[in-house]
Amino acid sequence: MAFEQGQLPENEAFISLVKEIMGKCAGLFPKDYVIDVETLIHLWTVQGFIKLSNRKQHVKDVDQEYFMELLWRSFFQDVKKDELGNIACCKMHDLMHDLATLVAGTESTMLTSSKENIGEKVRHVSFDLEDLLSNLEDSSRELPILMVKGMRIQTVLALSVGIELGKFTCDALVSNLNYLRTLDLSKLDLSVVSHSIGELKHLRYLDLSKNKDIEFLPNSNTKLLNLQTIKLSGCDSLKELPKGIKKLVNLRHLDTNCTKLTHMPLGLGHLTSLKILTRFFLKKGGFKASSYSWCKKKQARFGGGLSELKKLSNLGGSL
């Protein structure tokens, strides 16, 4: 442990983290909002808030320590656990939320009105599409999140549930935000993923989870060489992953809890930075090869086998 509960932390990293959380992350969530703990922790990691003191430490373990300390100090409350007993979600204490909003200043903002302007210094944005659409008095007026071309916004979080963003809006959103590190488009009823996402060369975190109508991911996604996390849980129409996914050499977390995936793409073993892989799919029945060349053709079509996992020495947890 970096510190003991009940003692003021002497770790400068912890003190710095608290300032970052209050100023950049916490202010993105409305009061009484149910926060997904895994998403929150990923935000810390992607923004570089977590600093490891030695090589033996794992970011996920240190993240969890910091979260538990913040929970113990009443930054968060009303936790709920999953079936395995892990904390899945929580809420922020009202007083801490007020403080976070104050500390956030001009760097973070929650968009709640179609008339709201985004300041030049804003770097982190969240929006509830339902609120924005309900406040959109003029149907021809653009959503404020679409009018930020050229700004250095690093984080976009969609807090909506089941409100359709639409392909045009998604394309416009992505094409305007070239400096994004974090993009959360979960639960927006997307059926098509914008090819423009592949142009976000700084992107480290992509959440497309719970968009049940997405069938394919564009091959342009394999250009995201800085991508560390991609979440696809609940994309229950997704049939396959891009064949060039092996190019994402910095990928650490691949969430593939999708019911219709049939196989993993060939070359997954190249992702040697991968630490979390939720599911590994094999083509049913496999195949028998009568020649080496025939075997290679079948592999290219049906993906890699379990031998790919041997190369992923950093994988942890369960599969």
Short mmCIF file of C-alpha atoms in Angstrom, two decimals:
data_model
loop_
_atom_site.label_atom_id
_atom_site.label_comp_id
_atom_site.label_asym_id
_atom_site.label_seq_id
_atom_site.Cartn_x
_atom_site.Cartn_y
_atom_site.Cartn_z
CA MET A 1 0.00 0.00 0.00
CA ALA A 2 1.16 3.51 -0.77
CA PHE A 3 -0.45 4.72 2.47
CA GLU A 4 -2.42 3.48 5.47
CA GLN A 5 -6.08 4.26 5.96
CA GLY A 6 -6.63 6.87 8.63
CA GLN A 7 -3.30 8.56 8.08
CA LEU A 8 -2.73 11.65 5.99
CA PRO A 9 -1.00 10.46 2.82
CA GLU A 10 2.58 11.60 2.52
CA ASN A 11 2.65 10.40 -1.07
CA GLU A 12 2.83 13.45 -3.33
CA ALA A 13 1.27 11.40 -6.13
CA PHE A 14 -1.89 10.95 -4.06
CA ILE A 15 -2.16 14.65 -3.24
CA SER A 16 -1.62 15.49 -6.90
CA LEU A 17 -4.24 12.92 -7.91
CA VAL A 18 -6.84 14.49 -5.62
CA LYS A 19 -6.25 17.87 -7.23
CA GLU A 20 -6.52 16.38 -10.71
CA ILE A 21 -9.68 14.45 -9.85
CA MET A 22 -11.35 17.51 -8.41
CA GLY A 23 -10.27 19.77 -11.24
CA LYS A 24 -10.62 17.55 -14.31
CA CYS A 25 -12.65 14.39 -13.70
CA ALA A 26 -15.16 14.88 -10.90
CA GLY A 27 -16.60 18.04 -12.42
CA LEU A 28 -17.76 16.07 -15.47
CA PHE A 29 -20.51 14.25 -13.58
CA PRO A 30 -23.78 15.85 -12.40
CA LYS A 31 -24.85 15.60 -8.78
CA ASP A 32 -26.28 12.26 -7.73
CA TYR A 33 -25.00 10.64 -10.95
CA VAL A 34 -24.18 6.93 -10.74
CA ILE A 35 -20.51 6.76 -11.73
CA ASP A 36 -19.06 3.61 -13.26
CA VAL A 37 -15.91 3.01 -11.20
CA GLU A 38 -14.03 1.30 -14.02
CA THR A 39 -14.68 4.29 -16.31
CA LEU A 40 -13.56 6.71 -13.61
CA ILE A 41 -10.32 4.82 -13.03
CA HIS A 42 -9.64 4.64 -16.77
CA LEU A 43 -10.00 8.43 -16.91
CA TRP A 44 -7.29 8.77 -14.28
CA THR A 45 -4.97 6.45 -16.20
CA VAL A 46 -5.52 7.98 -19.65
CA GLN A 47 -4.88 11.50 -18.37
CA GLY A 48 -1.65 10.34 -16.74
CA PHE A 49 -2.76 11.07 -13.18
CA ILE A 50 -1.38 7.78 -11.82
CA LYS A 51 2.37 7.63 -11.29
CA LEU A 52 4.06 4.34 -10.39
CA SER A 53 6.89 4.44 -7.86
CA ASN A 54 8.55 1.25 -9.15
CA ARG A 55 8.38 -1.17 -12.07
CA LYS A 56 6.84 -3.97 -10.00
CA GLN A 57 3.65 -2.00 -9.47
CA HIS A 58 0.65 -2.45 -11.74
CA VAL A 59 -1.41 0.61 -12.68
CA LYS A 60 -4.70 -1.18 -12.01
CA ASP A 61 -3.65 -2.11 -8.47
CA VAL A 62 -2.49 1.43 -7.66
CA ASP A 63 -5.68 2.86 -9.19
CA GLN A 64 -7.74 0.63 -6.93
CA GLU A 65 -5.77 1.69 -3.87
CA TYR A 66 -6.34 5.35 -4.62
CA PHE A 67 -10.05 4.81 -5.21
CA MET A 68 -10.46 2.94 -1.92
CA GLU A 69 -8.64 5.68 -0.06
CA LEU A 70 -10.88 8.33 -1.61
CA LEU A 71 -13.92 6.22 -0.73
CA TRP A 72 -12.70 5.87 2.86
CA ARG A 73 -12.30 9.65 3.04
CA SER A 74 -15.93 10.13 1.85
CA PHE A 75 -15.14 11.56 -1.56
CA PHE A 76 -17.47 8.85 -2.87
CA GLN A 77 -20.50 7.10 -1.37
CA ASP A 78 -23.47 4.84 -2.14
CA VAL A 79 -21.31 2.12 -3.64
CA LYS A 80 -22.82 -0.94 -5.34
CA LYS A 81 -20.98 -4.20 -5.92
CA ASP A 82 -21.12 -6.70 -8.76
CA GLU A 83 -21.73 -10.44 -8.43
CA LEU A 84 -18.05 -10.97 -7.60
CA GLY A 85 -18.07 -8.47 -4.75
CA ASN A 86 -16.11 -5.78 -6.62
CA ILE A 87 -17.28 -2.17 -6.40
CA ALA A 88 -18.99 -1.46 -9.72
CA CYS A 89 -20.44 2.03 -9.24
CA CYS A 90 -20.73 4.87 -6.77
CA LYS A 91 -21.85 8.46 -6.35
CA MET A 92 -19.86 11.52 -5.40
CA HIS A 93 -20.60 13.15 -2.07
CA ASP A 94 -22.57 16.37 -2.62
CA LEU A 95 -20.07 18.54 -0.75
CA MET A 96 -17.20 17.05 -2.75
CA HIS A 97 -19.14 17.66 -5.95
CA ASP A 98 -19.58 21.33 -5.05
CA LEU A 99 -15.86 21.56 -4.36
CA ALA A 100 -15.02 19.79 -7.63
CA THR A 101 -17.19 22.20 -9.61
CA LEU A 102 -15.41 25.10 -7.94
CA VAL A 103 -11.92 23.68 -8.50
CA ALA A 104 -12.65 22.70 -12.10
CA GLY A 105 -12.76 26.34 -13.13
CA THR A 106 -12.55 26.67 -16.91
CA GLU A 107 -10.91 23.31 -17.74
CA SER A 108 -13.97 21.08 -17.32
CA THR A 109 -17.62 21.62 -18.12
CA MET A 110 -20.93 19.79 -18.31
CA LEU A 111 -23.09 20.87 -21.23
CA THR A 112 -26.71 21.19 -20.14
CA SER A 113 -28.09 23.73 -22.58
CA SER A 114 -28.02 24.22 -26.34
CA LYS A 115 -27.21 27.90 -25.73
CA GLU A 116 -24.13 27.14 -23.72
CA ASN A 117 -20.79 28.27 -25.10
CA ILE A 118 -17.58 26.30 -24.62
CA GLY A 119 -14.67 28.45 -23.48
CA GLU A 120 -11.31 28.32 -25.21
CA LYS A 121 -9.60 26.89 -22.11
CA VAL A 122 -11.99 23.95 -21.75
CA ARG A 123 -10.23 20.58 -22.09
CA HIS A 124 -12.78 18.12 -20.65
CA VAL A 125 -16.46 18.01 -21.66
CA SER A 126 -19.44 15.86 -20.74
CA PHE A 127 -22.96 16.08 -22.07
CA ASP A 128 -26.36 14.48 -21.61
CA LEU A 129 -27.84 14.28 -25.09
CA GLU A 130 -31.38 14.04 -23.75
CA ASP A 131 -30.99 17.29 -21.81
CA LEU A 132 -29.40 19.05 -24.78
CA LEU A 133 -32.08 17.94 -27.21
CA SER A 134 -34.90 18.85 -24.85
CA ASN A 135 -33.42 22.36 -24.51
CA LEU A 136 -32.83 22.75 -28.24
CA GLU A 137 -35.48 25.38 -28.99
CA ASP A 138 -34.55 25.81 -32.65
CA SER A 139 -34.35 22.53 -34.58
CA SER A 140 -31.83 24.07 -36.98
CA ARG A 141 -29.46 25.06 -34.18
CA GLU A 142 -26.32 22.93 -33.77
CA LEU A 143 -25.45 21.21 -30.52
CA PRO A 144 -22.70 23.19 -28.74
CA ILE A 145 -20.41 20.15 -28.69
CA LEU A 146 -20.32 20.34 -32.52
CA MET A 147 -19.09 23.93 -32.56
CA VAL A 148 -15.64 23.37 -31.08
CA LYS A 149 -13.50 22.96 -34.19
CA GLY A 150 -9.83 23.63 -33.55
CA MET A 151 -10.15 23.53 -29.76
CA ARG A 152 -7.81 21.32 -27.74
CA ILE A 153 -10.50 19.26 -26.01
CA GLN A 154 -9.04 16.05 -24.60
CA THR A 155 -12.08 14.36 -23.06
CA VAL A 156 -15.66 13.86 -24.27
CA LEU A 157 -18.05 11.82 -22.13
CA ALA A 158 -21.61 11.04 -23.19
CA LEU A 159 -23.76 10.64 -20.08
CA SER A 160 -26.94 9.76 -22.02
CA VAL A 161 -28.63 6.38 -21.97
CA GLY A 162 -30.46 5.08 -25.04
CA ILE A 163 -30.62 8.43 -26.84
CA GLU A 164 -29.62 8.09 -30.50
CA LEU A 165 -26.70 10.35 -31.43
CA GLY A 166 -27.06 9.81 -35.17
CA LYS A 167 -24.36 9.15 -37.77
CA PHE A 168 -24.09 12.75 -38.99
CA THR A 169 -23.75 14.12 -35.47
CA CYS A 170 -21.17 11.47 -34.58
CA ASP A 171 -19.11 12.25 -37.71
CA ALA A 172 -19.26 15.99 -37.03
CA LEU A 173 -18.32 15.50 -33.40
CA VAL A 174 -15.29 13.35 -34.12
CA SER A 175 -14.00 15.36 -37.08
CA ASN A 176 -13.89 18.54 -34.97
CA LEU A 177 -11.88 17.14 -32.05
CA ASN A 178 -8.38 16.27 -33.22
CA TYR A 179 -6.77 16.35 -29.77
CA LEU A 180 -9.04 13.84 -28.04
CA ARG A 181 -7.50 11.36 -25.62
CA THR A 182 -10.77 10.04 -24.20
CA LEU A 183 -13.97 9.40 -26.17
CA ASP A 184 -16.98 7.82 -24.50
CA LEU A 185 -19.84 7.13 -26.92
CA SER A 186 -21.43 4.34 -24.90
CA LYS A 187 -25.19 3.77 -24.73
CA LEU A 188 -26.01 6.12 -27.62
CA ASP A 189 -27.79 3.60 -29.89
CA LEU A 190 -25.07 3.87 -32.53
CA SER A 191 -25.34 1.44 -35.43
CA VAL A 192 -22.35 2.74 -37.41
CA VAL A 193 -18.98 3.81 -36.03
CA SER A 194 -17.50 6.86 -37.72
CA HIS A 195 -14.44 6.28 -39.90
CA SER A 196 -13.19 9.65 -38.66
CA ILE A 197 -12.31 8.11 -35.31
CA GLY A 198 -9.26 6.64 -37.02
CA GLU A 199 -7.90 10.18 -37.45
CA LEU A 200 -7.77 10.82 -33.68
CA LYS A 201 -4.06 10.06 -33.38
CA HIS A 202 -3.90 11.07 -29.69
CA LEU A 203 -6.82 8.85 -28.63
CA ARG A 204 -6.06 6.50 -25.73
CA TYR A 205 -9.52 5.49 -24.53
CA LEU A 206 -12.51 4.53 -26.70
CA ASP A 207 -15.78 3.37 -25.15
CA LEU A 208 -18.40 2.07 -27.58
CA SER A 209 -20.05 -0.27 -25.09
CA LYS A 210 -23.79 -0.99 -25.00
CA ASN A 211 -24.42 0.10 -28.57
CA LYS A 212 -26.25 -3.10 -29.43
CA ASP A 213 -26.66 -2.38 -33.19
CA ILE A 214 -22.99 -1.97 -34.14
CA GLU A 215 -22.06 -4.85 -36.48
CA PHE A 216 -18.57 -3.83 -37.61
CA LEU A 217 -15.76 -1.51 -36.60
CA PRO A 218 -14.08 0.47 -39.38
CA ASN A 219 -10.56 -0.61 -40.34
CA SER A 220 -9.50 3.01 -39.81
CA ASN A 221 -9.61 2.24 -36.06
CA THR A 222 -6.38 0.29 -36.48
CA LYS A 223 -4.58 3.61 -37.10
CA LEU A 224 -5.06 4.54 -33.42
CA LEU A 225 -1.50 3.66 -32.41
CA ASN A 226 -1.79 5.35 -28.98
CA LEU A 227 -5.01 3.56 -28.05
CA GLN A 228 -4.77 1.86 -24.64
CA THR A 229 -8.37 0.86 -23.95
CA ILE A 230 -11.30 -0.13 -26.13
CA LYS A 231 -14.60 -1.17 -24.54
CA LEU A 232 -17.07 -3.16 -26.63
CA SER A 233 -19.12 -4.82 -23.91
CA GLY A 234 -22.79 -5.07 -24.88
CA CYS A 235 -22.15 -4.51 -28.61
CA ASP A 236 -24.24 -7.61 -29.15
CA SER A 237 -24.47 -7.34 -32.95
CA LEU A 238 -20.70 -7.03 -33.42
CA LYS A 239 -19.57 -9.90 -35.66
CA GLU A 240 -15.81 -9.40 -35.88
CA LEU A 241 -12.92 -7.18 -34.88
CA PRO A 242 -10.84 -5.32 -37.49
CA LYS A 243 -8.22 -7.58 -39.08
CA GLY A 244 -5.50 -5.00 -38.51
CA ILE A 245 -6.03 -4.81 -34.74
CA LYS A 246 -2.52 -6.25 -34.28
CA LYS A 247 -1.21 -2.76 -35.14
CA LEU A 248 -2.54 -1.36 -31.84
CA VAL A 249 0.68 -2.22 -30.00
CA ASN A 250 -0.08 0.05 -27.03
CA LEU A 251 -3.44 -1.59 -26.31
CA ARG A 252 -3.72 -2.66 -22.66
CA HIS A 253 -7.42 -3.32 -22.17
CA LEU A 254 -9.66 -5.04 -24.73
CA ASP A 255 -13.23 -5.62 -23.55
CA THR A 256 -14.89 -8.11 -25.89
CA ASN A 257 -17.99 -9.13 -23.92
CA CYS A 258 -20.06 -9.37 -27.12
CA THR A 259 -22.47 -12.22 -27.81
CA LYS A 260 -22.05 -12.51 -31.60
CA LEU A 261 -18.28 -12.40 -31.99
CA THR A 262 -17.21 -15.70 -33.56
CA HIS A 263 -13.42 -15.51 -33.58
CA MET A 264 -10.42 -13.33 -32.80
CA PRO A 265 -8.40 -11.77 -35.64
CA LEU A 266 -5.09 -13.28 -36.62
CA GLY A 267 -2.09 -11.58 -35.02
CA LEU A 268 -3.59 -10.83 -31.61
CA GLY A 269 -0.34 -12.11 -30.14
CA HIS A 270 1.37 -8.92 -31.36
CA LEU A 271 -0.48 -6.97 -28.65
CA THR A 272 2.20 -7.63 -26.04
CA SER A 273 1.13 -4.66 -23.88
CA LEU A 274 -2.30 -6.23 -23.38
CA LYS A 275 -3.10 -6.73 -19.68
CA ILE A 276 -6.87 -7.30 -19.75
CA LEU A 277 -8.73 -9.40 -22.33
CA THR A 278 -12.24 -10.22 -21.17
CA ARG A 279 -13.06 -12.93 -23.75
CA PHE A 280 -11.25 -14.94 -26.40
CA PHE A 281 -13.39 -16.41 -29.18
CA LEU A 282 -12.50 -19.47 -31.28
CA LYS A 283 -14.15 -20.43 -34.55
CA LYS A 284 -16.50 -23.36 -33.84
CA GLY A 285 -15.18 -26.71 -34.93
CA GLY A 286 -11.79 -25.37 -35.99
CA PHE A 287 -10.34 -26.85 -39.19
CA LYS A 288 -8.06 -29.57 -40.46
CA ALA A 289 -5.39 -28.65 -42.95
CA SER A 290 -4.03 -30.83 -45.72
CA SER A 291 -1.31 -28.38 -46.67
CA TYR A 292 0.59 -25.53 -45.04
CA SER A 293 -0.60 -22.91 -47.55
CA TRP A 294 -4.22 -24.02 -47.14
CA CYS A 295 -3.80 -23.73 -43.38
CA LYS A 296 -2.49 -20.16 -43.62
CA LYS A 297 -5.42 -19.15 -45.82
CA LYS A 298 -7.88 -20.57 -43.32
CA GLN A 299 -6.13 -18.80 -40.46
CA ALA A 300 -6.36 -15.48 -42.27
CA ARG A 301 -10.08 -16.02 -42.72
CA PHE A 302 -11.03 -17.49 -39.38
CA GLY A 303 -8.48 -15.83 -37.11
CA GLY A 304 -5.83 -16.96 -34.68
CA GLY A 305 -6.02 -19.83 -32.25
CA LEU A 306 -5.15 -20.25 -28.59
CA SER A 307 -1.46 -20.15 -29.46
CA GLU A 308 -1.84 -16.37 -29.77
CA LEU A 309 -2.30 -16.19 -25.99
CA LYS A 310 1.18 -17.61 -25.32
CA LYS A 311 2.72 -14.35 -26.52
CA LEU A 312 0.59 -12.20 -24.20
CA SER A 313 2.78 -12.50 -21.12
CA ASN A 314 1.31 -9.42 -19.43
CA LEU A 315 -2.26 -10.69 -19.31
CA GLY A 316 -3.72 -10.73 -15.81
CA GLY A 317 -7.03 -11.56 -14.16
CA SER A 318 -9.39 -14.14 -15.62
CA LEU A 319 -10.35 -14.90 -19.22
#
